mmCIF file with all atom_site columns, C-alpha atoms in Angstrom:
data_model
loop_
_atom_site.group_PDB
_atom_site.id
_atom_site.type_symbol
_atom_site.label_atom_id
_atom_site.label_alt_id
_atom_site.label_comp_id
_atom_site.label_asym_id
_atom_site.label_entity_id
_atom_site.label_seq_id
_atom_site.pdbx_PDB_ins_code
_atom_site.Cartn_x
_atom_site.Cartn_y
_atom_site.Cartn_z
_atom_site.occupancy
_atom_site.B_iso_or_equiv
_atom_site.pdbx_formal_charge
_atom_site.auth_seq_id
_atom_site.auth_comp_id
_atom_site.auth_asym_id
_atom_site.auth_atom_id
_atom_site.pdbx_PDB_model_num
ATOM 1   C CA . UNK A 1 1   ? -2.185  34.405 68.463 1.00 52.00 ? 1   UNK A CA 1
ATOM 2   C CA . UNK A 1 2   ? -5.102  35.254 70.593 1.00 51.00 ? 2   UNK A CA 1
ATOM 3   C CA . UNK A 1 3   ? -7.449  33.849 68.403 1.00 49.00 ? 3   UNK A CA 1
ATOM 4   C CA . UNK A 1 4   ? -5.782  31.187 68.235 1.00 50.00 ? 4   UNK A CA 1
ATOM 5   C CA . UNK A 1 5   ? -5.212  30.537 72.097 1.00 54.00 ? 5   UNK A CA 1
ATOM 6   C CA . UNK A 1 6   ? -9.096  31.402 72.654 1.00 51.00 ? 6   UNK A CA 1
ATOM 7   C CA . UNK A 1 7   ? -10.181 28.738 70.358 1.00 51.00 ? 7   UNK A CA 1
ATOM 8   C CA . UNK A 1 8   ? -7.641  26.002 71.705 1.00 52.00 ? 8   UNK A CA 1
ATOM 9   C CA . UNK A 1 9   ? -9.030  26.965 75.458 1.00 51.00 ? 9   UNK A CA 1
ATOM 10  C CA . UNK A 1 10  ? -12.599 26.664 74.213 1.00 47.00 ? 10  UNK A CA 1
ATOM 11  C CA . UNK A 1 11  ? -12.708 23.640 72.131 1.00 48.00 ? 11  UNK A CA 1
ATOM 12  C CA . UNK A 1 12  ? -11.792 20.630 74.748 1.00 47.00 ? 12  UNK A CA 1
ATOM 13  C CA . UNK A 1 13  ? -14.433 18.769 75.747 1.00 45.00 ? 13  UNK A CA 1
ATOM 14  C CA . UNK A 1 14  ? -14.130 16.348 79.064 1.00 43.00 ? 14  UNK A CA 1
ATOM 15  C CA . UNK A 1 15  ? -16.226 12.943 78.919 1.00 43.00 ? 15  UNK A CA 1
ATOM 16  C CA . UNK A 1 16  ? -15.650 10.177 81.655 1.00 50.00 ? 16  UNK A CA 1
ATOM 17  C CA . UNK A 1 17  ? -11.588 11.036 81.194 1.00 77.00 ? 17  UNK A CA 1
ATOM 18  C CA . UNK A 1 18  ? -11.714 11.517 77.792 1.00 86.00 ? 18  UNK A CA 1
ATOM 19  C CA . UNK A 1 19  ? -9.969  14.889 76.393 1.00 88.00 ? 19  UNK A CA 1
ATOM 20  C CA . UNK A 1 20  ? -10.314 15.667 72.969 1.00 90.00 ? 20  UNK A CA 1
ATOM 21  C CA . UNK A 1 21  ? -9.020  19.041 71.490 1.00 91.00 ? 21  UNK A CA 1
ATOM 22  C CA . UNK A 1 22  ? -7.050  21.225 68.569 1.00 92.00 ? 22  UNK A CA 1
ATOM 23  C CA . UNK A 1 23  ? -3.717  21.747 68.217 1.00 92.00 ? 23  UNK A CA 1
ATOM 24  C CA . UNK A 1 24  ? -1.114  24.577 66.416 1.00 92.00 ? 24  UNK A CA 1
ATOM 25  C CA . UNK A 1 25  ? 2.389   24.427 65.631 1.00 91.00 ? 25  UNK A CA 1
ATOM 26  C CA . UNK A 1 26  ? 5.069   25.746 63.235 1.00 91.00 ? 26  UNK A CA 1
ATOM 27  C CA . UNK A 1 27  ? 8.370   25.015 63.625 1.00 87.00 ? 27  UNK A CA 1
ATOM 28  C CA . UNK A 1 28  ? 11.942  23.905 61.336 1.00 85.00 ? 28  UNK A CA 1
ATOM 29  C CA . UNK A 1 29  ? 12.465  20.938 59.557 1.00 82.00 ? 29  UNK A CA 1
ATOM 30  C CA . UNK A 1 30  ? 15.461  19.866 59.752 1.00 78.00 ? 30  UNK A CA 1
ATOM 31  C CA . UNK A 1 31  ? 16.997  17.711 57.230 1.00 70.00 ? 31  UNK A CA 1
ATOM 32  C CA . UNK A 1 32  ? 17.009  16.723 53.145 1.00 63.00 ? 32  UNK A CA 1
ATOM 33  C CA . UNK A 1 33  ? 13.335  17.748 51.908 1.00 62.00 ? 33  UNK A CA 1
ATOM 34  C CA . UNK A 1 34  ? 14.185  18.336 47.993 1.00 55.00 ? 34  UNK A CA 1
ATOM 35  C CA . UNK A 1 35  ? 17.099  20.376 47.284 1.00 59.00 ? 35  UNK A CA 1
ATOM 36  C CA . UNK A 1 36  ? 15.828  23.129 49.531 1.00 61.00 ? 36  UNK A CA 1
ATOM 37  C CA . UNK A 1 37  ? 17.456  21.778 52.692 1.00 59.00 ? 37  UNK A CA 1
ATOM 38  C CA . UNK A 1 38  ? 16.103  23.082 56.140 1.00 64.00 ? 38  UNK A CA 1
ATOM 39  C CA . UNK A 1 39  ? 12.522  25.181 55.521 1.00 77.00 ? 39  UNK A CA 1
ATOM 40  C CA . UNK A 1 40  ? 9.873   25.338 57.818 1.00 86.00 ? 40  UNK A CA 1
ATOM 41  C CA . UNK A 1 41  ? 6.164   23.710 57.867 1.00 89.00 ? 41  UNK A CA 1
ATOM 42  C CA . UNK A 1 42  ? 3.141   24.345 59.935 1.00 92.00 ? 42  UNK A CA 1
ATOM 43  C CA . UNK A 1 43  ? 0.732   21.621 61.072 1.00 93.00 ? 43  UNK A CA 1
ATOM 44  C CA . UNK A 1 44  ? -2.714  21.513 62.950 1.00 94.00 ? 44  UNK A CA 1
ATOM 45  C CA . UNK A 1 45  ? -4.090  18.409 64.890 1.00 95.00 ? 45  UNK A CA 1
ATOM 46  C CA . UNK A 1 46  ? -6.899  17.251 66.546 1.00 95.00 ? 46  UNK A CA 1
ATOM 47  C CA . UNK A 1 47  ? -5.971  15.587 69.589 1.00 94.00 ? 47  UNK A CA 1
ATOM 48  C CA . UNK A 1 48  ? -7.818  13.071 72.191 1.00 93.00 ? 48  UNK A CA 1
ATOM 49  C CA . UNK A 1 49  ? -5.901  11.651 75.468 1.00 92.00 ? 49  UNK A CA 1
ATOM 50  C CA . UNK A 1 50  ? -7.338  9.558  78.587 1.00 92.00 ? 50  UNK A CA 1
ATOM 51  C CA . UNK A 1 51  ? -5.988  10.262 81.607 1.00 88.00 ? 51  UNK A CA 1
ATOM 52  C CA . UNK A 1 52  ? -4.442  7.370  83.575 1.00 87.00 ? 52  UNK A CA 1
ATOM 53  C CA . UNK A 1 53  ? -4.461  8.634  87.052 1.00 82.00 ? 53  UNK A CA 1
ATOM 54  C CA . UNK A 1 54  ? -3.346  12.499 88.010 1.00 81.00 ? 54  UNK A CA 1
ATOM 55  C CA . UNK A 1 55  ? 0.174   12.518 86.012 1.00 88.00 ? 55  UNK A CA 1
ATOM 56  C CA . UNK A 1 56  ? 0.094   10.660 82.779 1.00 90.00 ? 56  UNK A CA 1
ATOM 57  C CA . UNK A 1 57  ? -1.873  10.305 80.382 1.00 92.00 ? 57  UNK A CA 1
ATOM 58  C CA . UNK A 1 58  ? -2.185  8.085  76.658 1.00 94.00 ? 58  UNK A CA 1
ATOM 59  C CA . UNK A 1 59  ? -3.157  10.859 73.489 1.00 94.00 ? 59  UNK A CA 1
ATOM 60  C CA . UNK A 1 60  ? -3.959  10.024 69.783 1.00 96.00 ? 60  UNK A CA 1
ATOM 61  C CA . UNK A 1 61  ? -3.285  13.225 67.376 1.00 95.00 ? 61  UNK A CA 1
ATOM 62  C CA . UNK A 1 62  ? -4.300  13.183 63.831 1.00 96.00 ? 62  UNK A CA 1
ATOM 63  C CA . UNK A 1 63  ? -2.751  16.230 62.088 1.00 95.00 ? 63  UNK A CA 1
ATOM 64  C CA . UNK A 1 64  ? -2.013  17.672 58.902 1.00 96.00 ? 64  UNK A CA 1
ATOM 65  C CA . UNK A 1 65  ? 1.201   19.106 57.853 1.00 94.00 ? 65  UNK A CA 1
ATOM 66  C CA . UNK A 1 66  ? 2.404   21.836 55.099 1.00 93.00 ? 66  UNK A CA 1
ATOM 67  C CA . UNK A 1 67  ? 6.525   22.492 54.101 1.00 89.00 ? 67  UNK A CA 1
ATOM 68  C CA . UNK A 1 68  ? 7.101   25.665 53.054 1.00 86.00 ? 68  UNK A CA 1
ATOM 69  C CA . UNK A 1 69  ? 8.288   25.412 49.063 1.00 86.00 ? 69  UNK A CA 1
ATOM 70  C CA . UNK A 1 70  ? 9.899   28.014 47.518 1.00 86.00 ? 70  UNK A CA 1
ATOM 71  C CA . UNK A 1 71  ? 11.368  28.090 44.020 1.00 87.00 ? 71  UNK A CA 1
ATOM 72  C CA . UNK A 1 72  ? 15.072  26.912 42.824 1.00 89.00 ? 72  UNK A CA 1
ATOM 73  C CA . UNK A 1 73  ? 17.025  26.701 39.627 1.00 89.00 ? 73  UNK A CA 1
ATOM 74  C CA . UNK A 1 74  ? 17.471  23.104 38.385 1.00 88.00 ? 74  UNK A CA 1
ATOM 75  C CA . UNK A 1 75  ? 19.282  23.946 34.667 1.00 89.00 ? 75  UNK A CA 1
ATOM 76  C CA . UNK A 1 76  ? 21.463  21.808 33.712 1.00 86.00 ? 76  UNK A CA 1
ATOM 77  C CA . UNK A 1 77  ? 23.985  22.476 31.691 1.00 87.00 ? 77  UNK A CA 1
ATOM 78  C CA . UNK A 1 78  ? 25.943  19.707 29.302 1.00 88.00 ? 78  UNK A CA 1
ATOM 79  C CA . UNK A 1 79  ? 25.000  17.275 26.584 1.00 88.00 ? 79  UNK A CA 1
ATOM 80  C CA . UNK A 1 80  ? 21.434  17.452 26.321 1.00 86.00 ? 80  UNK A CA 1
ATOM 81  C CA . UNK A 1 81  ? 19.061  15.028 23.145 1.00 84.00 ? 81  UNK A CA 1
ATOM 82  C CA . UNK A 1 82  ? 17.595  15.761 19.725 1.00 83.00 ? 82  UNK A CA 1
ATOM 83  C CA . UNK A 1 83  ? 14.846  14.813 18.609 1.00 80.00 ? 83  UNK A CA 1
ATOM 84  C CA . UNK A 1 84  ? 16.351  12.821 16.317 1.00 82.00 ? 84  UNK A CA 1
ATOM 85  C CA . UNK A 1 85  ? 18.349  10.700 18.817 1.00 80.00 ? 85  UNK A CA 1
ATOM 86  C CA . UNK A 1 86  ? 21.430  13.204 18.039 1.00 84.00 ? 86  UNK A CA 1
ATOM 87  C CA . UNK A 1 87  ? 23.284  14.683 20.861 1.00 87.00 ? 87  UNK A CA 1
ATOM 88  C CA . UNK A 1 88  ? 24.105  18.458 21.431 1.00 88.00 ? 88  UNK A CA 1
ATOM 89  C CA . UNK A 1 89  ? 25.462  21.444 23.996 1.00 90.00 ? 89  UNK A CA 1
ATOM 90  C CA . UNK A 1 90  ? 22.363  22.633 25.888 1.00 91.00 ? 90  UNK A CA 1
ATOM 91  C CA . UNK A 1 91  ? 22.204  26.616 24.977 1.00 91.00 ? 91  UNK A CA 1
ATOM 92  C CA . UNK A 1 92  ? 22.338  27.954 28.614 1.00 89.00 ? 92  UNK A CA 1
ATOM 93  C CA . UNK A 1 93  ? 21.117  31.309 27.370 1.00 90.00 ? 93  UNK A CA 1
ATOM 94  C CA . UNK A 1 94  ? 17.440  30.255 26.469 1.00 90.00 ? 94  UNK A CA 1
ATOM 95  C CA . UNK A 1 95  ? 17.619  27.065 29.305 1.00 92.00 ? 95  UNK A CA 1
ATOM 96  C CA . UNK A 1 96  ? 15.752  27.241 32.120 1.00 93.00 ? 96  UNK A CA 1
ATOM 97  C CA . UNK A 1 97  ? 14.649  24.406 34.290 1.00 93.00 ? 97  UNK A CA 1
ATOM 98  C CA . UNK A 1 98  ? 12.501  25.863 37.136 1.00 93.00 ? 98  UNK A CA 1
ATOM 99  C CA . UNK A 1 99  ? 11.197  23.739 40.453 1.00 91.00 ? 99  UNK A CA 1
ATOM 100 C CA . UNK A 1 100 ? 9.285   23.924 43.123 1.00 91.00 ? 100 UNK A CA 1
ATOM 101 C CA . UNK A 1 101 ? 9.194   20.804 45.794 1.00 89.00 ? 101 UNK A CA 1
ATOM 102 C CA . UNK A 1 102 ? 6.324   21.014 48.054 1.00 89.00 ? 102 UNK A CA 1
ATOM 103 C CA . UNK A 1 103 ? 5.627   18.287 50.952 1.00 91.00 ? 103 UNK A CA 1
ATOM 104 C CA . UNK A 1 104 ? 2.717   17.774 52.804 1.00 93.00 ? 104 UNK A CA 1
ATOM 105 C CA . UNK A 1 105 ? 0.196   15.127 54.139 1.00 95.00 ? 105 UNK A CA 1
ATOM 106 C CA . UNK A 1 106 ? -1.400  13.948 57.389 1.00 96.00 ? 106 UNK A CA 1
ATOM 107 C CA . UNK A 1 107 ? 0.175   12.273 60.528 1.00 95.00 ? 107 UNK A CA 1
ATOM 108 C CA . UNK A 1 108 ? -1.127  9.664  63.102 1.00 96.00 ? 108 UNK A CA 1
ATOM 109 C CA . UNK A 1 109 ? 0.867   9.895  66.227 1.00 95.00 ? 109 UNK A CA 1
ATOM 110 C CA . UNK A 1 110 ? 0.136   7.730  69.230 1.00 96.00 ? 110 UNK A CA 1
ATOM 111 C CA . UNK A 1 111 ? 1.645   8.630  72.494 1.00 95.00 ? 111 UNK A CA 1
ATOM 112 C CA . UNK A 1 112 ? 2.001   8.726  76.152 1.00 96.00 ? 112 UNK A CA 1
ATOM 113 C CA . UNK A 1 113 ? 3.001   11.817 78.573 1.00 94.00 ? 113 UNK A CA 1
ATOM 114 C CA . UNK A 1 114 ? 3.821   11.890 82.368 1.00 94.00 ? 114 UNK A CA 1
ATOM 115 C CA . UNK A 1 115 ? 4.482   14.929 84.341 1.00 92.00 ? 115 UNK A CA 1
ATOM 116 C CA . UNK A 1 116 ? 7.821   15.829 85.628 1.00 93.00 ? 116 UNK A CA 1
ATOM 117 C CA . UNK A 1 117 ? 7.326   16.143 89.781 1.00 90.00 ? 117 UNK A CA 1
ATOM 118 C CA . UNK A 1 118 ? 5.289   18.186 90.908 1.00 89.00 ? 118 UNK A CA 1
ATOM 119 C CA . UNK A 1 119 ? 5.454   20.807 88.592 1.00 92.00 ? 119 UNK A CA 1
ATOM 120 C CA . UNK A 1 120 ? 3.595   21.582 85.216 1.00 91.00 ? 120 UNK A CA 1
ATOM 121 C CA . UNK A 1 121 ? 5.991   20.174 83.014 1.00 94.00 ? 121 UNK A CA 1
ATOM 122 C CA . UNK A 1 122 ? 5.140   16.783 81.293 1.00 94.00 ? 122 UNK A CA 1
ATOM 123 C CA . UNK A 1 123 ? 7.691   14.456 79.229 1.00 96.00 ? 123 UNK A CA 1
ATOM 124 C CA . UNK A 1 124 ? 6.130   13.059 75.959 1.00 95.00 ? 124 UNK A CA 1
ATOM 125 C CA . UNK A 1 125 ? 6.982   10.513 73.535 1.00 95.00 ? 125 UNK A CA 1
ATOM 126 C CA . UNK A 1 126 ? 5.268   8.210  70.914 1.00 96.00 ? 126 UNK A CA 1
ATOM 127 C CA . UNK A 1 127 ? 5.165   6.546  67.474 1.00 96.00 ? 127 UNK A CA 1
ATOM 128 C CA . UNK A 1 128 ? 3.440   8.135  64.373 1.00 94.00 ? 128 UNK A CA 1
ATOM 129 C CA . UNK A 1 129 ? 2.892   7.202  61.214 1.00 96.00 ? 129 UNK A CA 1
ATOM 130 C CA . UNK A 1 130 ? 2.812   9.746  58.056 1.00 95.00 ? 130 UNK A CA 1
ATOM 131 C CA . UNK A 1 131 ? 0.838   10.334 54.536 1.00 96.00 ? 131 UNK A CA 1
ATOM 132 C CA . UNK A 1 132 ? 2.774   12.391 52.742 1.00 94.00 ? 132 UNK A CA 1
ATOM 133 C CA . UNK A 1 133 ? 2.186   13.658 49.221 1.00 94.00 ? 133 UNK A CA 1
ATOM 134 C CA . UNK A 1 134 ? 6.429   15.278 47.585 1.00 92.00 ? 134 UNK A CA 1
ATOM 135 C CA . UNK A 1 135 ? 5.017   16.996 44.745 1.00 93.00 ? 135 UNK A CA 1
ATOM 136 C CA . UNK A 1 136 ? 7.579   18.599 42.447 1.00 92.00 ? 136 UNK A CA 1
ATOM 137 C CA . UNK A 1 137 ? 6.666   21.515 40.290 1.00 93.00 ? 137 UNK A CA 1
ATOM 138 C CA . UNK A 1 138 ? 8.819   21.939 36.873 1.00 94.00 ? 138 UNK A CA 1
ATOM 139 C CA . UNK A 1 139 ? 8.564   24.913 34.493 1.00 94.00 ? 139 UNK A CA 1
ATOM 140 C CA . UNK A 1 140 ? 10.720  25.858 31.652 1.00 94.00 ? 140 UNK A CA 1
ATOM 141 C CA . UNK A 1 141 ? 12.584  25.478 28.564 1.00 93.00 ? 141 UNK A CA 1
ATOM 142 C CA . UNK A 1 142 ? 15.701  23.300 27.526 1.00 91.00 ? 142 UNK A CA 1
ATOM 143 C CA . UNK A 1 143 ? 17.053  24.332 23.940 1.00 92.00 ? 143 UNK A CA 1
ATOM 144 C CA . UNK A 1 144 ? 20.071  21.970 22.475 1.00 93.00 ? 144 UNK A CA 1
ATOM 145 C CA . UNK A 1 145 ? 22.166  22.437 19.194 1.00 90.00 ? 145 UNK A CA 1
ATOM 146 C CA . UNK A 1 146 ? 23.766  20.363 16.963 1.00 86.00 ? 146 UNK A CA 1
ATOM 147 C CA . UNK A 1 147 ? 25.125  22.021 13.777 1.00 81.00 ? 147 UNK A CA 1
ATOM 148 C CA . UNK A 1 148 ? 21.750  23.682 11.888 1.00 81.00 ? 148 UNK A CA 1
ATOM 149 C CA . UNK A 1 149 ? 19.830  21.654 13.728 1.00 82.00 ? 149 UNK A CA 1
ATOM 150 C CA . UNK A 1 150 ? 18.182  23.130 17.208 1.00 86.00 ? 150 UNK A CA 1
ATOM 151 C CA . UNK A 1 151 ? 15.955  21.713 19.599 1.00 89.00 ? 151 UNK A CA 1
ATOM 152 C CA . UNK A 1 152 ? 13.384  23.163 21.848 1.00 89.00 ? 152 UNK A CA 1
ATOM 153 C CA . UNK A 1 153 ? 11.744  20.893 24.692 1.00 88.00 ? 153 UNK A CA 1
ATOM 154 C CA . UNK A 1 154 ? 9.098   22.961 27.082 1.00 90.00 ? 154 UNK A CA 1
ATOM 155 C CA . UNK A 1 155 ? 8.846   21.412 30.888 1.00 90.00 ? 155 UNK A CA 1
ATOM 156 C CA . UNK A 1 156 ? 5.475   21.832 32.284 1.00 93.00 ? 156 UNK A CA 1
ATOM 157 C CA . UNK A 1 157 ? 4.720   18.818 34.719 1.00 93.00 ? 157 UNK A CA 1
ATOM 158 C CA . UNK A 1 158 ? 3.829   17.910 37.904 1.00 93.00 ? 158 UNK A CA 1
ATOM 159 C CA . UNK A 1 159 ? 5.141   14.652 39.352 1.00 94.00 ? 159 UNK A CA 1
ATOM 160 C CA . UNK A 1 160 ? 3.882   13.426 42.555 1.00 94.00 ? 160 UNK A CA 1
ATOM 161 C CA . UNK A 1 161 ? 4.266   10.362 44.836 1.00 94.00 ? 161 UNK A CA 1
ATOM 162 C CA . UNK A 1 162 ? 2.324   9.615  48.390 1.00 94.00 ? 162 UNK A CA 1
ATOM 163 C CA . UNK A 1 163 ? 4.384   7.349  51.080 1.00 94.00 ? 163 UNK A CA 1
ATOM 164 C CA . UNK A 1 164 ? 2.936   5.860  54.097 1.00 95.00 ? 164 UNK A CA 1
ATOM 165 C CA . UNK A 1 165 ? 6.270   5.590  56.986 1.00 95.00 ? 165 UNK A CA 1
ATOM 166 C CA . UNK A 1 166 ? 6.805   5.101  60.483 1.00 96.00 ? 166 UNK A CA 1
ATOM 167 C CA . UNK A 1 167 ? 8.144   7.875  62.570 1.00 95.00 ? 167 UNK A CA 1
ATOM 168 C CA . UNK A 1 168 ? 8.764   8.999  66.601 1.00 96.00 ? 168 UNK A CA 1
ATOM 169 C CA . UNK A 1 169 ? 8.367   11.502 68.339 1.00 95.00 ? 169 UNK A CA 1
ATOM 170 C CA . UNK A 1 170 ? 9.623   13.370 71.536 1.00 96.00 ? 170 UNK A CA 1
ATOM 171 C CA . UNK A 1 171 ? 8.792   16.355 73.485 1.00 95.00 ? 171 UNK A CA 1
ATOM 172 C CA . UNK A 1 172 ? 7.869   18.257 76.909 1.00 96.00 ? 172 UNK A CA 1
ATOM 173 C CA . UNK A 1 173 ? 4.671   20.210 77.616 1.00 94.00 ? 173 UNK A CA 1
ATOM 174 C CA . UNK A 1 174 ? 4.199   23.219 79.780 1.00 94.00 ? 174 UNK A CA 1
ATOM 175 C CA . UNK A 1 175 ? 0.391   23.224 81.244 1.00 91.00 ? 175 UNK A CA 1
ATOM 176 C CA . UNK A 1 176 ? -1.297  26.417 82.262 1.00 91.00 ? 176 UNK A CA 1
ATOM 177 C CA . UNK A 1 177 ? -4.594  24.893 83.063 1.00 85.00 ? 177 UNK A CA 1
ATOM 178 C CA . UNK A 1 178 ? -5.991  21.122 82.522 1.00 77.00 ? 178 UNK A CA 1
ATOM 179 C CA . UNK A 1 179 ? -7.220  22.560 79.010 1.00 79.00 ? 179 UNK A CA 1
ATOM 180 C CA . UNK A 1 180 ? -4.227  24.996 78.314 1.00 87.00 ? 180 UNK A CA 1
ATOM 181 C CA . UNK A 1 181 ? -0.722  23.616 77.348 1.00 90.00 ? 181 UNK A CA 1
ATOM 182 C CA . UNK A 1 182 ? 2.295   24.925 74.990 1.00 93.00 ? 182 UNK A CA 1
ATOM 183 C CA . UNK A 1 183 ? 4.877   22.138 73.881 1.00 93.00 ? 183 UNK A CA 1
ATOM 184 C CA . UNK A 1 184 ? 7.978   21.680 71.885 1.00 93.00 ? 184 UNK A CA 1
ATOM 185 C CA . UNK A 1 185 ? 8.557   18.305 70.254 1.00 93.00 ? 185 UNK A CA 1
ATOM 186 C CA . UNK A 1 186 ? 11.335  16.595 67.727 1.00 92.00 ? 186 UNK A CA 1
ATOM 187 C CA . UNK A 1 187 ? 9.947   14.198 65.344 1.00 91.00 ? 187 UNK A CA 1
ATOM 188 C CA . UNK A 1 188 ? 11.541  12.209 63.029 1.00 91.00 ? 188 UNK A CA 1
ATOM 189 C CA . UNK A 1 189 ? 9.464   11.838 59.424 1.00 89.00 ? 189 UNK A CA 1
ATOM 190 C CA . UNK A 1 190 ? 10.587  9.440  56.723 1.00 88.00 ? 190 UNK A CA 1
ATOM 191 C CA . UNK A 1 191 ? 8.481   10.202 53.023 1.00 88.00 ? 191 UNK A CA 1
ATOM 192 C CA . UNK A 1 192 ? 9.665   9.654  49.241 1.00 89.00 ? 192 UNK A CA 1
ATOM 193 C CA . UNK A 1 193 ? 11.089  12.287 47.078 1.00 87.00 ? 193 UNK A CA 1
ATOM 194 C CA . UNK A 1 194 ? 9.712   12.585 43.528 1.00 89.00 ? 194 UNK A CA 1
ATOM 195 C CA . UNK A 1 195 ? 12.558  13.963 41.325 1.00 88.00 ? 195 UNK A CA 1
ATOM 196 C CA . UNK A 1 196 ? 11.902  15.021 37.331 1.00 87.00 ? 196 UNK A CA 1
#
């Protein structure tokens, strides 16, 4: 955390009211990402705002963000296919259908921030618009019967899709020097599940 606050202080530069800079964050995400539910994600951005007098100030970020994945069960267990076209009970003691749905891709946000009084709080808020990639990991085996006949199908694929969506944004920053600030925001992001 050090390192990380040392590098943040030292990278701004200041041109003719220009501000440019690096961001971290982790936090929740809220909402349905997969079948995973909540999870949390990490993102870094650069940043670049021009000040429009001594309390508020219009900021571009471009940033990149990760979801934490982790691996789930997906078996299903029913009437599974042949090869034949036949139909058949899928064995659910050699079935496995194993997933993994990882999110992540790059965000534009455009905003504008004004501070609260006199003090060194700021209000935030914007638009953004998001890149990102649901990729969806599948590993496993689905085995189906029917009579002498039996059926083995391996899953090994990796299905992916990339959306482009609007989103918003919200927040309130806490400055310790011109260069120095902590902030907590809520964003809504919109992207499109891939599902094997």
């Amino acid at each position: 955390l050090a390192a990380l606050i040392a590098l943040g202080a030292a990278l701004p530069v200041a041109a003719q009211g220009l501000v440019a800079g690096i961001k971290f964050g982790a936090g929740p995400a809220l909402g349905s990402i997969g079948t995973q539910g909540s999870r949390a994600n990490i993102n870094l951005a650069l940043t670049c705002e021009y000040g429009l007098g001594a309390k508020q100030e219009v900021f571009a970020e471009l940033g990149y963000r990760a979801f934490r994945a982790e691996d789930y069960e997906a078996t299903r267990i029913g009437t599974g296919y042949l090869s034949n076209g036949t139909t058949g009970p899928i064995v659910p003691q050699t079935s496995v259908d194993m997933r993994k749905d990882q999110l992540e891709g790059f965000t534009l946000g455009l905003g504008f921030r004004r501070q609260i009084g006199d003090t060194n709080f700021r209000w935030q808020g914007g638009l953004l618009v998001s890149a990102l990639k649901s990729q969806q990991e599948v590993t496993g085996m689905i085995t189906v019967t029917n009579g002498a006949n039996t059926y083995r199908e391996g899953l090994s694929c990796t299905p992916r899709k990339t959306a482009i969506k609007p989103g918003a944004f919200a927040g309130i920053q806490y400055r310790f020097t011109d260069r120095f600030f902590v902030e907590s925001n809520v964003g809504v992001m919109d992207y499109k599940q891939v599902n094997y």
